[in-house]
């Protein structure tokens, strides 16, 4: 077990700055997930921690021991402490010389029960006798995860370990099994993914990266409820948060009122006292909180017209035209029993406590709610 600390870490390749001022503390025993769009620097950050890349500036320490350069990273292994175990994105077995068939005999007696336990949880028992070339990409990844777990390192580093299974069901299966393997070990885990659903379901805390910078660090729910900025708001949550350009018209304690492009006035339960009327802002509302409004509701509604409907059974996803929203479209996740039809006019209700608000720089105004209420849906459009 070990904590990982990064202070002002920089990484550049020639003139290309890949990591900028990365400050981060991964706590001992924590499951930390790095998430961000492709090319934002997740793998580079992980490889830096693994000592596989030199850093161009700053400091990095693992378990209180400092290492700055790649050579120092490798030296960490020679010193015997701390052992890092990396499962890279592709073909983990070959890169690390881990052969599943060797899983039977390669480890000492104390590793045997752990290996069998991990193999059982990961559903790879039947694969242990096979050679790597006899395994699918997804199976290899699972074996690599199992092998990593058995080695019981101080820090696990996983780079998109579930990116290989092409079938969604196989990925989801492995994802739900991973926590039961790792919970037992209480080892520090750093896990890279571009998939925010994976991040939300696995992490104790998430680091959201964009263009080599940390946008926000926090628990999955903290990021969902209180994104610091527009980037995090748009990245965390699926389907994506609706964002509408607006103008601030009134600010009172505990509430801001904004005017949308169609002239409708919407109240948001945020502290916008640092801003003033006339300021450009962005209003955010998640698809799951955008409800069909009943007639005679307390305002905070907009008129939208349904352009497309997807019935998913448990939920109905409705897209409606609304000028000023991204792509002039609002996404609305309704109860599966609601089946609005294309072309229907549909008044939508924005619960004030479910609204998010961002200033012209994209920084969030503090929301004055602990948790978004489950409501946000007022069944009105009958199935
Ligand atoms: P991610 O894992 O988030 O998809 P990476 O960490 O692999 O992103 O890459 C981040 C950025 O650094 C990318 O723009 C990539 O092109 C660049 N990069 C990565 N490795 C190198 C390298 N060896 N030389 C030059 N640029 C690199
Ligand atoms: Mg990567």
Short mmCIF file of C-alpha atoms and ligand atoms in Angstrom, two decimals:
data_model
loop_
_atom_site.label_atom_id
_atom_site.label_comp_id
_atom_site.label_asym_id
_atom_site.label_seq_id
_atom_site.Cartn_x
_atom_site.Cartn_y
_atom_site.Cartn_z
CA UNK A 1 0.00 0.00 0.00
CA UNK A 2 1.25 3.46 -0.81
CA UNK A 3 0.05 6.94 -1.56
CA UNK A 4 1.06 8.77 -4.73
CA UNK A 5 1.78 12.51 -4.77
CA UNK A 6 2.40 14.76 -7.73
CA UNK A 7 3.42 18.39 -7.31
CA UNK A 8 3.43 20.70 -10.34
CA UNK A 9 4.26 17.82 -12.64
CA UNK A 10 4.99 18.86 -16.23
CA UNK A 11 5.61 16.69 -19.22
CA UNK A 12 6.48 17.79 -22.70
CA UNK A 13 7.76 16.13 -25.83
CA UNK A 14 9.83 18.85 -27.49
CA UNK A 15 7.49 21.83 -27.79
CA UNK A 16 4.38 19.79 -27.14
CA UNK A 17 3.15 20.20 -23.59
CA UNK A 18 1.26 17.08 -22.69
CA UNK A 19 0.88 17.56 -18.91
CA UNK A 20 0.67 20.96 -17.28
CA UNK A 21 0.93 21.69 -13.56
CA UNK A 22 -0.51 18.43 -12.39
CA UNK A 23 -1.07 18.51 -8.61
CA UNK A 24 -2.61 15.40 -7.22
CA UNK A 25 -2.66 13.18 -4.19
CA UNK A 26 -3.84 9.61 -4.55
CA UNK A 27 -4.52 8.33 -1.05
CA UNK A 28 -3.28 5.05 0.28
CA UNK A 29 -5.76 2.31 -0.61
CA UNK A 30 -7.86 4.54 -2.83
CA UNK A 31 -9.41 3.55 -6.17
CA UNK A 32 -8.63 6.58 -8.32
CA UNK A 33 -9.83 6.83 -11.90
CA UNK A 34 -8.31 9.16 -14.52
CA UNK A 35 -10.91 10.03 -17.11
CA UNK A 36 -10.93 12.37 -20.07
CA UNK A 37 -11.27 12.43 -23.85
CA UNK A 38 -8.77 10.64 -26.05
CA UNK A 39 -5.42 12.42 -26.25
CA UNK A 40 -5.85 14.44 -23.04
CA UNK A 41 -2.78 12.88 -21.40
CA UNK A 42 -4.19 10.05 -19.25
CA UNK A 43 -1.73 7.39 -20.41
CA UNK A 44 1.16 9.82 -20.21
CA UNK A 45 0.23 10.64 -16.62
CA UNK A 46 -0.01 6.97 -15.76
CA UNK A 47 3.29 6.15 -17.46
CA UNK A 48 4.90 9.02 -15.60
CA UNK A 49 3.73 7.57 -12.29
CA UNK A 50 4.97 4.14 -13.39
CA UNK A 51 8.39 5.65 -14.02
CA UNK A 52 8.18 4.70 -17.69
CA UNK A 53 8.41 8.37 -18.73
CA UNK A 54 10.70 11.12 -17.51
CA UNK A 55 8.94 14.18 -16.20
CA UNK A 56 9.96 17.58 -17.48
CA UNK A 57 9.32 19.37 -14.19
CA UNK A 58 7.80 19.04 -10.74
CA UNK A 59 7.95 16.25 -8.23
CA UNK A 60 6.53 12.80 -7.93
CA UNK A 61 6.59 10.53 -4.91
CA UNK A 62 5.17 7.12 -4.18
CA UNK A 63 4.85 5.90 -0.61
CA UNK A 64 6.84 8.94 0.47
CA UNK A 65 9.76 8.00 -1.78
CA UNK A 66 10.69 10.48 -4.40
CA UNK A 67 11.45 9.65 -7.96
CA UNK A 68 11.87 12.16 -10.70
CA UNK A 69 13.08 10.50 -13.78
CA UNK A 70 12.35 7.29 -15.60
CA UNK A 71 15.53 5.76 -14.32
CA UNK A 72 14.47 6.52 -10.77
CA UNK A 73 11.18 4.82 -11.50
CA UNK A 74 12.95 1.69 -12.54
CA UNK A 75 15.24 2.01 -9.54
CA UNK A 76 12.14 1.84 -7.36
CA UNK A 77 11.80 -1.78 -8.40
CA UNK A 78 15.46 -2.52 -7.70
CA UNK A 79 15.14 -1.06 -4.22
CA UNK A 80 12.38 -3.52 -3.73
CA UNK A 81 9.90 -0.77 -2.90
CA UNK A 82 7.29 0.12 -3.88
CA UNK A 83 6.26 -2.38 -6.46
CA UNK A 84 4.05 -0.99 -9.16
CA UNK A 85 2.06 -3.20 -11.38
CA UNK A 86 0.92 -1.84 -14.68
CA UNK A 87 -1.68 -3.34 -16.98
CA UNK A 88 -1.33 -1.45 -20.23
CA UNK A 89 -4.06 -0.78 -22.73
CA UNK A 90 -3.24 -3.38 -25.30
CA UNK A 91 -1.98 -6.89 -25.15
CA UNK A 92 -1.05 -6.73 -21.51
CA UNK A 93 0.29 -10.23 -21.46
CA UNK A 94 2.90 -9.90 -24.11
CA UNK A 95 4.23 -6.55 -22.96
CA UNK A 96 4.74 -7.85 -19.46
CA UNK A 97 5.71 -11.35 -20.34
CA UNK A 98 2.72 -12.63 -18.44
CA UNK A 99 1.58 -15.92 -19.83
CA UNK A 100 -1.71 -17.25 -18.59
CA UNK A 101 -0.44 -20.82 -18.71
CA UNK A 102 2.30 -19.76 -16.33
CA UNK A 103 -0.38 -18.62 -13.94
CA UNK A 104 -0.43 -22.11 -12.53
CA UNK A 105 3.11 -22.40 -11.32
CA UNK A 106 4.77 -19.03 -11.47
CA UNK A 107 3.86 -17.82 -8.05
CA UNK A 108 4.76 -18.84 -4.54
CA UNK A 109 2.52 -20.83 -2.26
CA UNK A 110 0.88 -17.76 -0.69
CA UNK A 111 -0.14 -16.50 -4.11
CA UNK A 112 -1.92 -19.69 -5.04
CA UNK A 113 -5.19 -19.05 -3.14
CA UNK A 114 -5.25 -15.43 -4.30
CA UNK A 115 -4.77 -16.51 -7.88
CA UNK A 116 -7.58 -19.02 -7.69
CA UNK A 117 -9.83 -16.49 -6.02
CA UNK A 118 -9.06 -13.83 -8.65
CA UNK A 119 -9.49 -16.37 -11.45
CA UNK A 120 -12.88 -17.36 -10.08
CA UNK A 121 -14.10 -13.79 -9.70
CA UNK A 122 -12.87 -12.81 -13.17
CA UNK A 123 -14.28 -15.98 -14.77
CA UNK A 124 -10.94 -17.01 -16.22
CA UNK A 125 -10.45 -20.39 -14.52
CA UNK A 126 -11.12 -22.19 -17.78
CA UNK A 127 -8.52 -20.08 -19.58
CA UNK A 128 -5.52 -20.76 -17.37
CA UNK A 129 -4.13 -23.63 -19.42
CA UNK A 130 -4.35 -21.76 -22.70
CA UNK A 131 -1.56 -19.95 -24.49
CA UNK A 132 -1.93 -16.18 -25.02
CA UNK A 133 -2.60 -16.62 -28.73
CA UNK A 134 -5.53 -18.86 -27.90
CA UNK A 135 -7.24 -16.07 -26.01
CA UNK A 136 -9.37 -13.21 -27.30
CA UNK A 137 -8.25 -9.67 -26.54
CA UNK A 138 -10.82 -9.39 -23.78
CA UNK A 139 -9.80 -12.68 -22.20
CA UNK A 140 -6.15 -11.62 -22.24
CA UNK A 141 -7.03 -8.41 -20.49
CA UNK A 142 -8.89 -10.31 -17.79
CA UNK A 143 -5.97 -12.69 -17.29
CA UNK A 144 -3.62 -9.71 -17.09
CA UNK A 145 -5.84 -8.14 -14.43
CA UNK A 146 -5.84 -11.41 -12.50
CA UNK A 147 -2.06 -11.68 -12.70
CA UNK A 148 -1.66 -8.09 -11.54
CA UNK A 149 -3.91 -8.73 -8.57
CA UNK A 150 -1.94 -11.81 -7.57
CA UNK A 151 1.33 -9.91 -7.51
CA UNK A 152 -0.12 -7.72 -4.77
CA UNK A 153 1.83 -4.59 -5.65
CA UNK A 154 1.72 -1.40 -3.62
CA UNK A 155 0.04 0.49 -6.43
CA UNK A 156 -1.96 -0.89 -9.34
CA UNK A 157 -1.84 1.04 -12.57
CA UNK A 158 -4.46 0.10 -15.14
CA UNK A 159 -4.59 1.71 -18.56
CA UNK A 160 -8.01 1.06 -20.11
CA UNK A 161 -7.93 -2.61 -19.12
CA UNK A 162 -11.48 -3.16 -20.32
CA UNK A 163 -11.03 -1.51 -23.68
CA UNK A 164 -10.43 -4.81 -25.43
CA UNK A 165 -13.67 -6.73 -25.05
CA UNK A 166 -15.60 -5.65 -28.07
CA UNK A 167 -18.87 -6.88 -26.73
CA UNK A 168 -20.49 -4.44 -24.35
CA UNK A 169 -21.80 -7.29 -22.18
CA UNK A 170 -18.26 -8.66 -21.70
CA UNK A 171 -16.97 -5.22 -20.70
CA UNK A 172 -19.79 -4.71 -18.26
CA UNK A 173 -19.30 -8.16 -16.81
CA UNK A 174 -15.58 -7.54 -16.18
CA UNK A 175 -16.36 -4.07 -14.81
CA UNK A 176 -18.77 -5.38 -12.22
CA UNK A 177 -16.31 -8.08 -11.16
CA UNK A 178 -13.28 -5.86 -10.74
CA UNK A 179 -14.32 -4.18 -7.47
CA UNK A 180 -14.78 -7.50 -5.69
CA UNK A 181 -11.21 -8.45 -6.63
CA UNK A 182 -9.70 -5.18 -5.58
CA UNK A 183 -11.78 -4.41 -2.48
CA UNK A 184 -10.22 -7.36 -0.72
CA UNK A 185 -6.70 -6.17 -1.45
CA UNK A 186 -7.14 -2.58 -0.27
CA UNK A 187 -4.35 -1.60 -2.62
CA UNK A 188 -3.98 1.84 -4.13
CA UNK A 189 -5.43 1.68 -7.64
CA UNK A 190 -5.02 4.11 -10.49
CA UNK A 191 -7.26 3.27 -13.39
CA UNK A 192 -7.37 5.06 -16.72
CA UNK A 193 -10.45 5.13 -18.91
CA UNK A 194 -12.10 7.41 -21.46
CA UNK A 195 -15.47 5.96 -20.46
CA UNK A 196 -17.20 8.11 -17.87
CA UNK A 197 -19.61 5.29 -16.97
CA UNK A 198 -16.64 3.10 -16.01
CA UNK A 199 -15.22 6.00 -14.02
CA UNK A 200 -18.49 6.63 -12.19
CA UNK A 201 -19.04 3.00 -11.26
CA UNK A 202 -15.49 2.06 -10.20
CA UNK A 203 -13.94 5.11 -8.58
CA UNK A 204 -13.63 6.27 -5.01
CA UNK A 205 -12.53 9.51 -6.61
CA UNK A 206 -12.25 10.63 -10.21
CA UNK A 207 -9.67 12.92 -11.82
CA UNK A 208 -11.15 14.62 -14.89
CA UNK A 209 -8.44 15.60 -17.36
CA UNK A 210 -8.64 17.81 -20.41
CA UNK A 211 -5.74 18.89 -22.62
CA UNK A 212 -3.14 17.85 -20.03
CA UNK A 213 -4.74 19.69 -17.13
CA UNK A 214 -6.75 18.49 -14.18
CA UNK A 215 -10.23 19.99 -14.45
CA UNK A 216 -11.56 18.56 -11.19
CA UNK A 217 -10.94 15.84 -8.64
CA UNK A 218 -13.77 14.42 -6.57
CA UNK A 219 -16.09 11.54 -5.78
CA UNK A 220 -18.36 10.43 -8.63
CA UNK A 221 -21.41 12.02 -7.02
CA UNK A 222 -19.58 15.25 -6.17
CA UNK A 223 -18.63 15.60 -9.84
CA UNK A 224 -22.18 14.85 -10.93
CA UNK A 225 -23.82 17.21 -8.44
CA UNK A 226 -21.22 19.95 -8.31
CA UNK A 227 -19.11 20.13 -11.46
CA UNK A 228 -16.61 23.00 -11.17
CA UNK A 229 -16.95 24.02 -14.80
CA UNK A 230 -18.64 23.43 -18.13
CA UNK A 231 -16.12 20.82 -19.21
CA UNK A 232 -16.79 18.53 -16.24
CA UNK A 233 -20.52 19.22 -16.46
CA UNK A 234 -20.55 18.11 -20.08
CA UNK A 235 -18.25 15.14 -19.58
CA UNK A 236 -19.75 13.48 -16.50
CA UNK A 237 -23.25 12.10 -16.94
CA UNK A 238 -24.92 10.17 -19.70
CA UNK A 239 -26.80 11.29 -21.70
CA UNK A 240 -24.90 14.55 -21.54
CA UNK A 241 -26.15 17.59 -19.64
CA UNK A 242 -28.20 20.05 -21.72
CA UNK A 243 -26.53 23.46 -21.91
CA UNK A 244 -28.39 26.59 -22.98
CA UNK A 245 -26.90 30.04 -23.55
CA UNK A 246 -28.72 32.60 -21.37
CA UNK A 247 -28.58 36.02 -19.74
CA UNK A 248 -28.68 36.68 -16.03
CA UNK A 249 -31.63 38.94 -15.21
CA UNK A 250 -31.90 38.83 -11.41
CA UNK A 251 -29.86 37.59 -8.48
CA UNK A 252 -31.23 37.22 -4.98
CA UNK A 253 -29.88 35.19 -2.08
CA UNK A 254 -30.22 31.55 -3.00
CA UNK A 255 -31.63 32.05 -6.46
CA UNK A 256 -30.70 33.37 -9.88
CA UNK A 257 -33.15 34.09 -12.68
CA UNK A 258 -32.00 33.81 -16.27
CA UNK A 259 -33.59 34.65 -19.59
CA UNK A 260 -33.35 32.05 -22.33
CA UNK A 261 -33.16 32.94 -26.05
CA UNK A 262 -36.91 32.41 -26.46
CA UNK A 263 -37.58 34.93 -23.68
CA UNK A 264 -38.63 32.42 -21.03
CA UNK A 265 -37.49 33.11 -17.47
CA UNK A 266 -35.94 30.25 -15.51
CA UNK A 267 -35.00 30.22 -11.83
CA UNK A 268 -31.96 28.25 -10.65
CA UNK A 269 -31.09 27.44 -7.04
CA UNK A 270 -27.52 28.70 -7.20
CA UNK A 271 -25.44 31.35 -5.49
CA UNK A 272 -24.73 33.83 -8.29
CA UNK A 273 -24.02 36.81 -6.02
CA UNK A 274 -20.58 37.28 -7.62
CA UNK A 275 -22.33 38.08 -10.93
CA UNK A 276 -24.75 40.80 -11.98
CA UNK A 277 -27.80 41.22 -14.17
CA UNK A 278 -26.88 41.37 -17.83
CA UNK A 279 -24.03 38.86 -17.56
CA UNK A 280 -23.87 36.08 -20.13
CA UNK A 281 -24.29 32.69 -18.50
CA UNK A 282 -24.95 29.07 -19.45
CA UNK A 283 -27.85 27.19 -17.92
CA UNK A 284 -27.43 23.44 -17.45
CA UNK A 285 -30.10 20.82 -16.93
CA UNK A 286 -29.55 17.06 -17.04
CA UNK A 287 -31.79 14.98 -19.34
CA UNK A 288 -33.03 12.97 -16.34
CA UNK A 289 -34.20 16.16 -14.57
CA UNK A 290 -35.99 17.71 -17.50
CA UNK A 291 -39.60 16.74 -16.96
CA UNK A 292 -42.75 16.99 -18.94
CA UNK A 293 -44.63 19.92 -17.40
CA UNK A 294 -48.21 19.74 -16.30
CA UNK A 295 -50.50 22.62 -17.13
CA UNK A 296 -50.66 25.16 -14.32
CA UNK A 297 -47.24 24.40 -12.89
CA UNK A 298 -45.27 27.07 -11.03
CA UNK A 299 -43.46 28.41 -14.07
CA UNK A 300 -39.88 27.39 -14.87
CA UNK A 301 -41.12 25.75 -18.01
CA UNK A 302 -40.10 26.11 -21.62
CA UNK A 303 -41.95 25.22 -24.78
CA UNK A 304 -40.23 22.63 -26.88
CA UNK A 305 -41.28 20.53 -29.83
CA UNK A 306 -40.43 16.85 -30.01
CA UNK A 307 -38.23 16.04 -32.98
CA UNK A 308 -37.26 12.45 -32.28
CA UNK A 309 -38.16 9.75 -29.77
CA UNK A 310 -36.25 6.64 -28.71
CA UNK A 311 -38.18 4.16 -26.60
CA UNK A 312 -35.71 2.13 -24.56
CA UNK A 313 -38.26 0.30 -22.46
CA UNK A 314 -37.24 1.45 -18.99
CA UNK A 315 -36.88 5.00 -20.24
CA UNK A 316 -37.89 7.10 -23.18
CA UNK A 317 -35.36 9.47 -24.65
CA UNK A 318 -36.98 12.43 -26.33
CA UNK A 319 -35.14 15.05 -28.34
CA UNK A 320 -36.76 18.39 -28.81
CA UNK A 321 -35.93 21.50 -30.75
CA UNK A 322 -34.97 24.49 -28.64
CA UNK A 323 -33.02 27.43 -30.06
CA UNK A 324 -30.02 28.32 -27.94
CA UNK A 325 -29.34 24.80 -26.70
CA UNK A 326 -26.31 22.97 -28.10
CA UNK A 327 -27.23 21.83 -31.63
CA UNK A 328 -30.56 23.53 -30.88
CA UNK A 329 -31.59 20.27 -29.27
CA UNK A 330 -32.60 19.33 -25.74
CA UNK A 331 -32.33 15.73 -24.62
CA UNK A 332 -34.93 14.60 -22.19
CA UNK A 333 -34.98 11.27 -20.39
CA UNK A 334 -38.51 10.35 -19.48
CA UNK A 335 -40.21 7.46 -17.77
CA UNK A 336 -40.44 4.54 -20.21
CA UNK A 337 -44.23 4.65 -20.01
CA UNK A 338 -44.25 8.11 -21.55
CA UNK A 339 -44.25 7.98 -25.34
CA UNK A 340 -44.45 11.47 -26.77
CA UNK A 341 -44.77 11.56 -30.53
CA UNK A 342 -42.59 13.32 -33.02
CA UNK A 343 -43.96 16.79 -33.78
CA UNK A 344 -45.80 17.07 -30.45
CA UNK A 345 -45.47 20.34 -28.60
CA UNK A 346 -44.12 19.48 -25.17
CA UNK A 347 -43.78 21.97 -22.34
CA UNK A 348 -40.73 20.99 -20.28
CA UNK A 349 -40.30 21.73 -16.61
CA UNK A 350 -36.88 22.67 -15.21
CA UNK A 351 -36.93 22.15 -11.42
CA UNK A 352 -35.00 25.15 -9.97
CA UNK A 353 -32.99 22.88 -7.66
CA UNK A 354 -31.95 20.67 -10.60
CA UNK A 355 -30.53 23.58 -12.62
CA UNK A 356 -26.82 24.28 -12.99
CA UNK A 357 -25.43 27.69 -13.91
CA UNK A 358 -22.05 28.72 -15.31
CA UNK A 359 -20.49 32.14 -15.83
CA UNK A 360 -19.10 33.46 -19.12
CA UNK A 361 -15.74 31.78 -18.35
CA UNK A 362 -17.49 28.45 -17.86
CA UNK A 363 -17.02 28.37 -14.07
CA UNK A 364 -19.91 27.00 -12.08
CA UNK A 365 -21.96 29.03 -9.64
CA UNK A 366 -22.36 27.04 -6.45
CA UNK A 367 -25.54 24.99 -6.38
CA UNK A 368 -27.52 25.32 -3.18
CA UNK A 369 -28.71 21.76 -3.01
CA UNK A 370 -27.16 18.74 -1.37
CA UNK A 371 -28.60 16.26 -3.79
CA UNK A 372 -30.78 16.60 -6.81
CA UNK A 373 -34.25 15.26 -5.97
CA UNK A 374 -35.25 12.12 -7.77
CA UNK A 375 -38.26 13.99 -9.07
CA UNK A 376 -38.06 16.20 -12.10
CA UNK A 377 -40.63 14.14 -13.80
CA UNK A 378 -44.26 15.04 -13.77
CA UNK A 379 -46.04 12.46 -15.86
CA UNK A 380 -48.32 14.35 -18.18
CA UNK A 381 -47.92 12.86 -21.60
CA UNK A 382 -49.73 9.56 -21.44
CA UNK A 383 -48.33 6.47 -23.04
P1 LIG B 1 -4.69 9.59 -23.66
O1 LIG B 1 -4.12 8.39 -22.98
O2 LIG B 1 -5.45 10.50 -22.75
O3 LIG B 1 -5.50 9.26 -24.87
P2 LIG B 1 -1.91 10.20 -24.18
O4 LIG B 1 -1.35 10.38 -22.84
O5 LIG B 1 -1.62 8.90 -24.87
O6 LIG B 1 -3.47 10.50 -24.19
O7 LIG B 1 -1.37 11.36 -25.12
C1 LIG B 1 -1.50 12.71 -24.78
C2 LIG B 1 -0.89 13.58 -25.86
O8 LIG B 1 0.51 13.40 -25.88
C3 LIG B 1 -1.39 13.25 -27.25
O9 LIG B 1 -1.60 14.46 -27.92
C4 LIG B 1 -0.26 12.47 -27.85
O10 LIG B 1 -0.20 12.67 -29.23
C5 LIG B 1 0.95 13.07 -27.16
N1 LIG B 1 2.05 12.08 -27.02
C6 LIG B 1 2.01 10.92 -26.33
N2 LIG B 1 3.17 10.26 -26.40
C7 LIG B 1 3.98 11.02 -27.17
C8 LIG B 1 5.34 10.90 -27.64
N3 LIG B 1 6.08 9.85 -27.30
N4 LIG B 1 5.82 11.90 -28.41
C9 LIG B 1 5.07 12.97 -28.73
N5 LIG B 1 3.80 13.14 -28.34
C10 LIG B 1 3.25 12.20 -27.58
MG1 LIG B 2 -4.32 6.36 -23.43
#
